[in-house]
Coordinates of N, CA, C and O in Angstrom, one line a residue:
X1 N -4.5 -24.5 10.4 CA -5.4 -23.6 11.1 C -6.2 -22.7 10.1 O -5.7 -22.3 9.1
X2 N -7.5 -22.6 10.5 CA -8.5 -21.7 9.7 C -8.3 -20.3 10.3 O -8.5 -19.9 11.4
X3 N -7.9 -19.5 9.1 CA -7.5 -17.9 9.3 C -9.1 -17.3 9.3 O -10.0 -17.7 8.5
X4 N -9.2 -16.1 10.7 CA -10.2 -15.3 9.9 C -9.9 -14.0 10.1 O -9.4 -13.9 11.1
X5 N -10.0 -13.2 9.7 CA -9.6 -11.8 9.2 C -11.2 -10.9 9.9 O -12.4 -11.0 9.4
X6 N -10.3 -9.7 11.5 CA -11.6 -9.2 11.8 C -11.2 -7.7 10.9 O -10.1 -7.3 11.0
X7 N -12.0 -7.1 10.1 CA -12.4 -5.8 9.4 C -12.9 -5.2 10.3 O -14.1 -5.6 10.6
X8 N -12.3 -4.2 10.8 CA -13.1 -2.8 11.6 C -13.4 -1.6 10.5 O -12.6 -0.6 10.6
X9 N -14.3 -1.4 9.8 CA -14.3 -0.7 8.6 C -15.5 -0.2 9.0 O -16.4 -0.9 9.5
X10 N -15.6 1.6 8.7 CA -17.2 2.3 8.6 C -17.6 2.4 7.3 O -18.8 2.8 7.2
X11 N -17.0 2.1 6.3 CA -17.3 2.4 4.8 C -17.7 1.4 4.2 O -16.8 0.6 3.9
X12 N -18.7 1.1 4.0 CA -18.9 -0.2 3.0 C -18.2 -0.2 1.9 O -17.7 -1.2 1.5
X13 N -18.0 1.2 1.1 CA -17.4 0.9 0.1 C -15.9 0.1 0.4 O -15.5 -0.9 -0.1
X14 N -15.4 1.2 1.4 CA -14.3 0.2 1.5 C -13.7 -1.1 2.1 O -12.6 -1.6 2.3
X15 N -15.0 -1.4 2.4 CA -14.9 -3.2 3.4 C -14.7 -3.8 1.6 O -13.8 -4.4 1.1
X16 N -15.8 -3.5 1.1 CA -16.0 -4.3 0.0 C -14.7 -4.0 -0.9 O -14.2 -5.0 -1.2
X17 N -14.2 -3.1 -1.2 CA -13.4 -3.2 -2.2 C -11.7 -4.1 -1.6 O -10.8 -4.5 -2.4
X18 N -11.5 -4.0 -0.1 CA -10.6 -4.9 0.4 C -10.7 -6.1 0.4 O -9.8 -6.9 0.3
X19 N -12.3 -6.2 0.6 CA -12.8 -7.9 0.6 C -12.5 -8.7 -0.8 O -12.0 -9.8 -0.9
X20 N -13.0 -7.8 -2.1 CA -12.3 -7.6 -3.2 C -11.4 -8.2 -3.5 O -11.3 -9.3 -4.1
X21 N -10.5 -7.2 -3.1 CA -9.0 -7.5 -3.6 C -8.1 -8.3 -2.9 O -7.0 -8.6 -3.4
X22 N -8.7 -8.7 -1.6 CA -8.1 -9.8 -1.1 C -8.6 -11.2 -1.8 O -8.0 -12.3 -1.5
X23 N -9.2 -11.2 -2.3 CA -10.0 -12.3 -3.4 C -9.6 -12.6 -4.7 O -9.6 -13.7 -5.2
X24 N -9.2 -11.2 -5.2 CA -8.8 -10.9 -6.3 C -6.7 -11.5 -6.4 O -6.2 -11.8 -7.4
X25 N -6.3 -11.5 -5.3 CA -5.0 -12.2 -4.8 C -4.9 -13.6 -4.1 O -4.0 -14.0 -3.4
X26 N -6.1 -14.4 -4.4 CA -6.4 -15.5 -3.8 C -6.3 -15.5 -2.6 O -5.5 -16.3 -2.1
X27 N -6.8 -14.9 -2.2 CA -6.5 -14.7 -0.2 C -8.0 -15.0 0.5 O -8.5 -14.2 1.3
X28 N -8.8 -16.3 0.2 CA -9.6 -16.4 0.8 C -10.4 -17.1 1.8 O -11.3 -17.9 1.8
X29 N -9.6 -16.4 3.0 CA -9.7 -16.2 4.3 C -11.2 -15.5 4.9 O -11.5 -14.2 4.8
X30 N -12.1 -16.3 5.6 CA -13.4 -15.4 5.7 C -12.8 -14.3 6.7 O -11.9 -14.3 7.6
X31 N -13.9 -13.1 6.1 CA -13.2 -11.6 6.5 C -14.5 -11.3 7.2 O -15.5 -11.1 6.5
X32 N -14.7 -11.3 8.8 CA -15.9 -10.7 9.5 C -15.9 -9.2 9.1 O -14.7 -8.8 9.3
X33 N -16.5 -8.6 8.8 CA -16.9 -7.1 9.0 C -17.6 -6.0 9.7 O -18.4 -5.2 9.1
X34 N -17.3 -6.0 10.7 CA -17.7 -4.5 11.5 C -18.1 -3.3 11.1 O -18.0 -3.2 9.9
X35 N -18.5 -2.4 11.7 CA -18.8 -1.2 11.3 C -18.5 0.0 12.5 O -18.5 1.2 12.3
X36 N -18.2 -0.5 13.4 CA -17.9 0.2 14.9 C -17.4 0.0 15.8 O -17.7 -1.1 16.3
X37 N -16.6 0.6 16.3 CA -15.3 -0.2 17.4 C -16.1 -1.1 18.2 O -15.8 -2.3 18.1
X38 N -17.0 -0.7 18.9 CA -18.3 -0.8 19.7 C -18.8 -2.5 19.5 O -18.9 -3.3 20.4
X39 N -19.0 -2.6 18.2 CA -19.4 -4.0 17.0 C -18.0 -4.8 17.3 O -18.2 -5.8 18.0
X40 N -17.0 -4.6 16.9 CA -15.6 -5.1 17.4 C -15.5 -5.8 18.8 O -15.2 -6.9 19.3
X41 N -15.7 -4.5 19.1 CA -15.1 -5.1 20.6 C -16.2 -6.3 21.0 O -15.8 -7.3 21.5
X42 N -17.7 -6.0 20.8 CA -18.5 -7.2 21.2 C -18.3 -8.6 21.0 O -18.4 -9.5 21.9
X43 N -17.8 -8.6 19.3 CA -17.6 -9.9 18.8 C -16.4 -10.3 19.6 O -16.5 -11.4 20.0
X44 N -15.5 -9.7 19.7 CA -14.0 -10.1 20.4 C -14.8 -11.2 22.3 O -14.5 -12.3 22.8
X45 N -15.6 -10.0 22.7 CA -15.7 -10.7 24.0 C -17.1 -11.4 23.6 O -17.6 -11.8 24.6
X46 N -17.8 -11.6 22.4 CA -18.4 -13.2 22.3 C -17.6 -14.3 22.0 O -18.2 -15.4 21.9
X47 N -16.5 -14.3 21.7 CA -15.6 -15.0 21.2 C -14.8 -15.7 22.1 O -14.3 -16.9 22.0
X48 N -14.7 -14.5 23.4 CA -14.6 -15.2 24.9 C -15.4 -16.3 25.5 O -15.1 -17.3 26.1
X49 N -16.6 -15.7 25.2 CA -17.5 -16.4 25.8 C -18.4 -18.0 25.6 O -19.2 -18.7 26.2
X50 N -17.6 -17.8 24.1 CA -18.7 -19.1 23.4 C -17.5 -19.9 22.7 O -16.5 -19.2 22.5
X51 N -17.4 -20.9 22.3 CA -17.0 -21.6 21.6 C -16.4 -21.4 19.9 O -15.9 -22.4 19.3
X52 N -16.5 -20.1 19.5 CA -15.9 -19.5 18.4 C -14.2 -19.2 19.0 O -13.8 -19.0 20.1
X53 N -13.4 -19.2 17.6 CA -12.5 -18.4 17.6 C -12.1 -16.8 17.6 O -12.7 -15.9 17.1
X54 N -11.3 -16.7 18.0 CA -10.7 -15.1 18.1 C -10.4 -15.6 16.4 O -10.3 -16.7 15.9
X55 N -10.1 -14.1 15.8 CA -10.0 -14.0 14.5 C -8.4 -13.9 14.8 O -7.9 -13.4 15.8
X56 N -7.7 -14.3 13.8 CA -6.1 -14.6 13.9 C -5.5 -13.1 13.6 O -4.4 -12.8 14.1
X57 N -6.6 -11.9 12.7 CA -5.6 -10.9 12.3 C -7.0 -10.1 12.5 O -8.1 -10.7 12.2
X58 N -7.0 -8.7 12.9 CA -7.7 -7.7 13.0 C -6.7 -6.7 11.7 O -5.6 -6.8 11.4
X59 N -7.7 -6.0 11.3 CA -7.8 -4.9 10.3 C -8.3 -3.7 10.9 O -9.5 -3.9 10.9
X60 N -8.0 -2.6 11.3 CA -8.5 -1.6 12.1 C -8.7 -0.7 11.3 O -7.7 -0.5 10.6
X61 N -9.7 0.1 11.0 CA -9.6 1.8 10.6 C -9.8 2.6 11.7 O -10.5 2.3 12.7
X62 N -8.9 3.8 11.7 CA -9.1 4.7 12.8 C -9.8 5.4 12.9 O -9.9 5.9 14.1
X63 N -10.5 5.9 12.0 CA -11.9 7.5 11.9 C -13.1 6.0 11.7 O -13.5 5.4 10.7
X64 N -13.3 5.9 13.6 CA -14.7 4.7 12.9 C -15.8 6.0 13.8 O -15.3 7.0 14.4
X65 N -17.1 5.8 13.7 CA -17.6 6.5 14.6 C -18.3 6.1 15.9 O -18.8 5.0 15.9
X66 N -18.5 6.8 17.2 CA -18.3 6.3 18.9 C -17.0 6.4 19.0 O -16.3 7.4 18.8
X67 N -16.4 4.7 19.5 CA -14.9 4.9 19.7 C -14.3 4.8 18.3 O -14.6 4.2 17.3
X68 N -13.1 5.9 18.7 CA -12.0 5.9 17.6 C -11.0 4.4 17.7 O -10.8 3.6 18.6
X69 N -10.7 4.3 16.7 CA -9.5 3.2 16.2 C -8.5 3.1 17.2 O -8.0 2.0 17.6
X70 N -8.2 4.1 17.6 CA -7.4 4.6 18.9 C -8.1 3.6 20.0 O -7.6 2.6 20.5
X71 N -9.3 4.1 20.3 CA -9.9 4.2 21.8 C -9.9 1.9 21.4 O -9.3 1.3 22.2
X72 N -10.3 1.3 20.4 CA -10.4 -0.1 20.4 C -8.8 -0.2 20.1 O -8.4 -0.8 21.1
X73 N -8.2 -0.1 19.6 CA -6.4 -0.4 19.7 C -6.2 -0.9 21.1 O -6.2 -2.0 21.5
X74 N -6.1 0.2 22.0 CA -6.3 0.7 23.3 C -6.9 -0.5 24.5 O -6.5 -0.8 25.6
X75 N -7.7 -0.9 23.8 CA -8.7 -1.9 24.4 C -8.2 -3.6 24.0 O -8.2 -4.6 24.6
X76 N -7.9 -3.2 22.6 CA -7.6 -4.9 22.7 C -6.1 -5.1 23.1 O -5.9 -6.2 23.6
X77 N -5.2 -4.3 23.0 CA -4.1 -4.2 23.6 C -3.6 -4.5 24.7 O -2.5 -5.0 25.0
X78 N -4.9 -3.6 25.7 CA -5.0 -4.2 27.0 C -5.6 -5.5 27.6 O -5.4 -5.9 28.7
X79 N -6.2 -5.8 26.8 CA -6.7 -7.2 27.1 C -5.8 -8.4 27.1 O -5.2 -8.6 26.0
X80 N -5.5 -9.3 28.1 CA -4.7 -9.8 28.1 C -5.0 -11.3 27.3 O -4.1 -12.2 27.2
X81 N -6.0 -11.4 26.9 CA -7.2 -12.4 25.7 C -6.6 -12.2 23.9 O -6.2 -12.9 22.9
X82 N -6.9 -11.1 24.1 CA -6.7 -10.3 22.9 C -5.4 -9.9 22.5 O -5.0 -10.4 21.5
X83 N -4.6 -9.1 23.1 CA -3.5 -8.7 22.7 C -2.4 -9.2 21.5 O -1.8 -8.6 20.6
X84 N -2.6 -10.7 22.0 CA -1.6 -11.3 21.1 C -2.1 -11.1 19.8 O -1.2 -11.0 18.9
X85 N -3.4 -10.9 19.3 CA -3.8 -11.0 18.1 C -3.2 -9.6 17.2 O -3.2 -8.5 17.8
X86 N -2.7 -9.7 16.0 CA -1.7 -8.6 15.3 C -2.7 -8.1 14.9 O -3.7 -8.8 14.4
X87 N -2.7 -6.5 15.0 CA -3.8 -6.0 14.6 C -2.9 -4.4 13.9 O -2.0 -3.6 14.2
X88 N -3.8 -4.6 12.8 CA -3.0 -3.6 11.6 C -3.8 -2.6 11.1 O -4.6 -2.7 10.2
X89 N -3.3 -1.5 11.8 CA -4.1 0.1 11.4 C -3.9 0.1 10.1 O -2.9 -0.3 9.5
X90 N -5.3 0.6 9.3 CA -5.5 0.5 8.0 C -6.5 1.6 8.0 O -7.5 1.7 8.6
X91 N -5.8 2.5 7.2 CA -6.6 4.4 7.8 C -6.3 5.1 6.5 O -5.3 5.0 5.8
X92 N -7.4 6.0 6.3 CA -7.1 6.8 5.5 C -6.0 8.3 5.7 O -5.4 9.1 5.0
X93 N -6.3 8.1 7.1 CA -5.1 9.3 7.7 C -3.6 8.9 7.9 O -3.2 8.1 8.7
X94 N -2.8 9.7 7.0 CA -1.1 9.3 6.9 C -0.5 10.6 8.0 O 0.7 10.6 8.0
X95 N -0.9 11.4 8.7 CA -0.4 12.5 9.2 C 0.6 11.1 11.1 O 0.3 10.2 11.8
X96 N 1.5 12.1 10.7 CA 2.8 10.8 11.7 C 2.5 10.9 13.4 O 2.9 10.3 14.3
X97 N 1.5 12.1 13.4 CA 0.8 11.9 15.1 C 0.1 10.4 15.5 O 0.3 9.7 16.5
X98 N -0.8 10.3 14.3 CA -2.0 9.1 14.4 C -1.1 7.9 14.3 O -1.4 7.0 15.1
X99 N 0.3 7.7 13.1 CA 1.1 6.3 13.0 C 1.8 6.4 14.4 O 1.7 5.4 15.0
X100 N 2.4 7.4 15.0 CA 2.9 7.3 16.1 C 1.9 7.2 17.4 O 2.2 6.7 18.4
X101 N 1.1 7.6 17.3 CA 0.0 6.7 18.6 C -0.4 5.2 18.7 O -0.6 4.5 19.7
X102 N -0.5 4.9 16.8 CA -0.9 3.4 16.6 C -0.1 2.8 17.3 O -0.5 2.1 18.3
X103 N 1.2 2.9 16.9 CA 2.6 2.4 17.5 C 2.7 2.4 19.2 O 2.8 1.5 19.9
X104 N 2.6 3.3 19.3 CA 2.4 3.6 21.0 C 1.2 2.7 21.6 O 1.4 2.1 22.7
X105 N 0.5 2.5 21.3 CA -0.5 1.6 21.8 C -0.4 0.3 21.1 O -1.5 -0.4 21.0
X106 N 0.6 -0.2 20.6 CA 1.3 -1.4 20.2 C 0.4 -2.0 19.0 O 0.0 -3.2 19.0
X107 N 0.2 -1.1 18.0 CA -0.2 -1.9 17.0 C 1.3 -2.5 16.1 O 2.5 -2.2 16.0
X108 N 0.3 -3.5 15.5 CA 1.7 -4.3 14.8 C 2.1 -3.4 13.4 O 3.3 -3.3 13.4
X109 N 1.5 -2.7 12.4 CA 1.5 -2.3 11.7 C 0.9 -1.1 11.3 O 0.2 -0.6 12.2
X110 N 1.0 -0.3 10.2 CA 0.3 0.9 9.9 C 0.3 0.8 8.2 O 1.2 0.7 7.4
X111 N -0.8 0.9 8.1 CA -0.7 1.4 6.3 C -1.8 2.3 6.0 O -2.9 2.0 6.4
X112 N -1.5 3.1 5.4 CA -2.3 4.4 4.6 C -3.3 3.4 3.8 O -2.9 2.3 3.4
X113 N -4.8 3.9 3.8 CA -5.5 3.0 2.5 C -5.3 3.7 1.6 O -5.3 5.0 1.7
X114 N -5.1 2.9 0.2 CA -4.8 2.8 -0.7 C -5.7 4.0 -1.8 O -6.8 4.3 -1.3
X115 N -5.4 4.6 -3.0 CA -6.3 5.6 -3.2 C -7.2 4.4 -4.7 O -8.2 4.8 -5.2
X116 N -6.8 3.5 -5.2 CA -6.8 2.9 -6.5 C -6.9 1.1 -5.9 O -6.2 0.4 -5.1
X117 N -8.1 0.8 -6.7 CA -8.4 -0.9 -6.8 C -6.8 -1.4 -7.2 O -6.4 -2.5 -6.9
X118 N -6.3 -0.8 -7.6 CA -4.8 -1.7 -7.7 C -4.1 -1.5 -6.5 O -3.9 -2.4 -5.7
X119 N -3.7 -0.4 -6.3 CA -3.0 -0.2 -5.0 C -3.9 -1.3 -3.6 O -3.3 -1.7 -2.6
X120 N -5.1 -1.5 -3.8 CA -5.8 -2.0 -2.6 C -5.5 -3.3 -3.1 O -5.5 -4.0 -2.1
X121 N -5.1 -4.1 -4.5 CA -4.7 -5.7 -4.4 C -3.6 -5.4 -3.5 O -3.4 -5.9 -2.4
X122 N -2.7 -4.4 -4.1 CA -1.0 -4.8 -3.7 C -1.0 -4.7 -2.4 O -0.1 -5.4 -2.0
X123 N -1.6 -4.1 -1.4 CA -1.8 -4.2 0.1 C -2.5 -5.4 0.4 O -2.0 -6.1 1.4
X124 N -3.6 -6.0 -0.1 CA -4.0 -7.4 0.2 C -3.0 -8.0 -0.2 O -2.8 -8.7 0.8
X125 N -2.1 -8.3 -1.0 CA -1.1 -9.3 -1.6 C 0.3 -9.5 -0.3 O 0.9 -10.4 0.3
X126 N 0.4 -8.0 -0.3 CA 1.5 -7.7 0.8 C 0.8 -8.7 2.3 O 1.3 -9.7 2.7
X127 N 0.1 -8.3 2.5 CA -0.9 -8.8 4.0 C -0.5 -10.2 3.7 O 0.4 -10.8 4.3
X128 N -1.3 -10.8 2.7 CA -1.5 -12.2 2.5 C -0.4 -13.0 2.7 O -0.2 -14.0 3.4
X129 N 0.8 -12.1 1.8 CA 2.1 -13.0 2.3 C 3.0 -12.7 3.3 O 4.0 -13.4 3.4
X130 N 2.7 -11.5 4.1 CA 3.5 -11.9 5.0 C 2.7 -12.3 6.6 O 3.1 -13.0 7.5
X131 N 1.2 -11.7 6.5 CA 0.3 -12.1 7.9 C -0.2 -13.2 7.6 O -0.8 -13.5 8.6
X132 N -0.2 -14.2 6.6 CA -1.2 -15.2 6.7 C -0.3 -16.3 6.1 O -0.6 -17.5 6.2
X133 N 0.7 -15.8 5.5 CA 1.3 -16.9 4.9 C 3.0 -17.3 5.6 O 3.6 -18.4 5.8
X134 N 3.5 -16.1 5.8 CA 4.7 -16.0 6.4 C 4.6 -16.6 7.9 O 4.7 -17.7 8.4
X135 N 4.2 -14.9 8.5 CA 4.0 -14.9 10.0 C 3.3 -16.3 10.4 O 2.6 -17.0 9.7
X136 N 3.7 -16.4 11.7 CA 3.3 -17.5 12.6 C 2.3 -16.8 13.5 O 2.7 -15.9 14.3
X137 N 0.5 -17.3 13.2 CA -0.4 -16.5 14.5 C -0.7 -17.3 15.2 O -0.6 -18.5 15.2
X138 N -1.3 -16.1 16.1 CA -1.8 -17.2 17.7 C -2.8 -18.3 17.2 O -3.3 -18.5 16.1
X139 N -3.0 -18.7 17.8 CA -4.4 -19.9 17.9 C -5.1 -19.8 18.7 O -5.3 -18.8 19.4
X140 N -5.4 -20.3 18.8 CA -7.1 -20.8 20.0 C -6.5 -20.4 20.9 O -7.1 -20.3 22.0

């Protein structure tokens, strides 16, 4: 099965430097990139609609701007289309309100972004072997 990886990212800088370092760990899986929950959630229900796949793994940031990371968590969670897909908060905010909401609205994962191009391989590296190489994802 062909992996694709959705990026909910408002930073270019840091779409690019994940896109990066998932590259940089041979993880080359095409990575769609977003910029807004808003942007997300569209592609998810063109994805419904047309003959594309749902992306096997979402990448969320939570400080996006419109809806928060929260408010699309929330949304694909509820969708009974969507849900199954593992979707892993990737935030610059570590404060345990925000990891405990992720959680509560059933995200699969949480990780702090990384402050250093190294630290951001070793989180792609980590991802790569356990969401794409380990873990068993949905399909079609």
């Amino acid at each position: 099965m062909d992996v694709t990886i959705l990026l909910v990212e408002d930073s270019p800088t840091d779409a690019a430097i994940l896109s990066a370092a998932f590259d940089e760990v041979g993880c080359h899986w095409p990575i769609q990139i977003v910029q807004t929950g808003d942007e997300a959630l569209a592609l998810l229900q063109q994805t419904d609609s047309n003959a594309h796949v749902h992306p096997q793994l979402i990448l969320l940031d939570l400080n996006l701007p419109g809806k928060t990371g929260h408010d699309v968590l929330r949304e694909i969670k509820e969708n009974v289309v969507w849900q199954a897909i593992p979707t892993i908060i990737l935030s610059s905010s570590a404060t345990q309100t925000d990891i405990d909401k992720s959680y509560q609205l059933h995200a699969n994962a949480y990780i702090t972004k990384p402050t250093s191009f190294g630290e951001y391989q070793l989180v792609a590296q980590k991802i790569n072997d356990f969401w794409l190489k380990t873990a068993q994802l949905p399909g079609e």
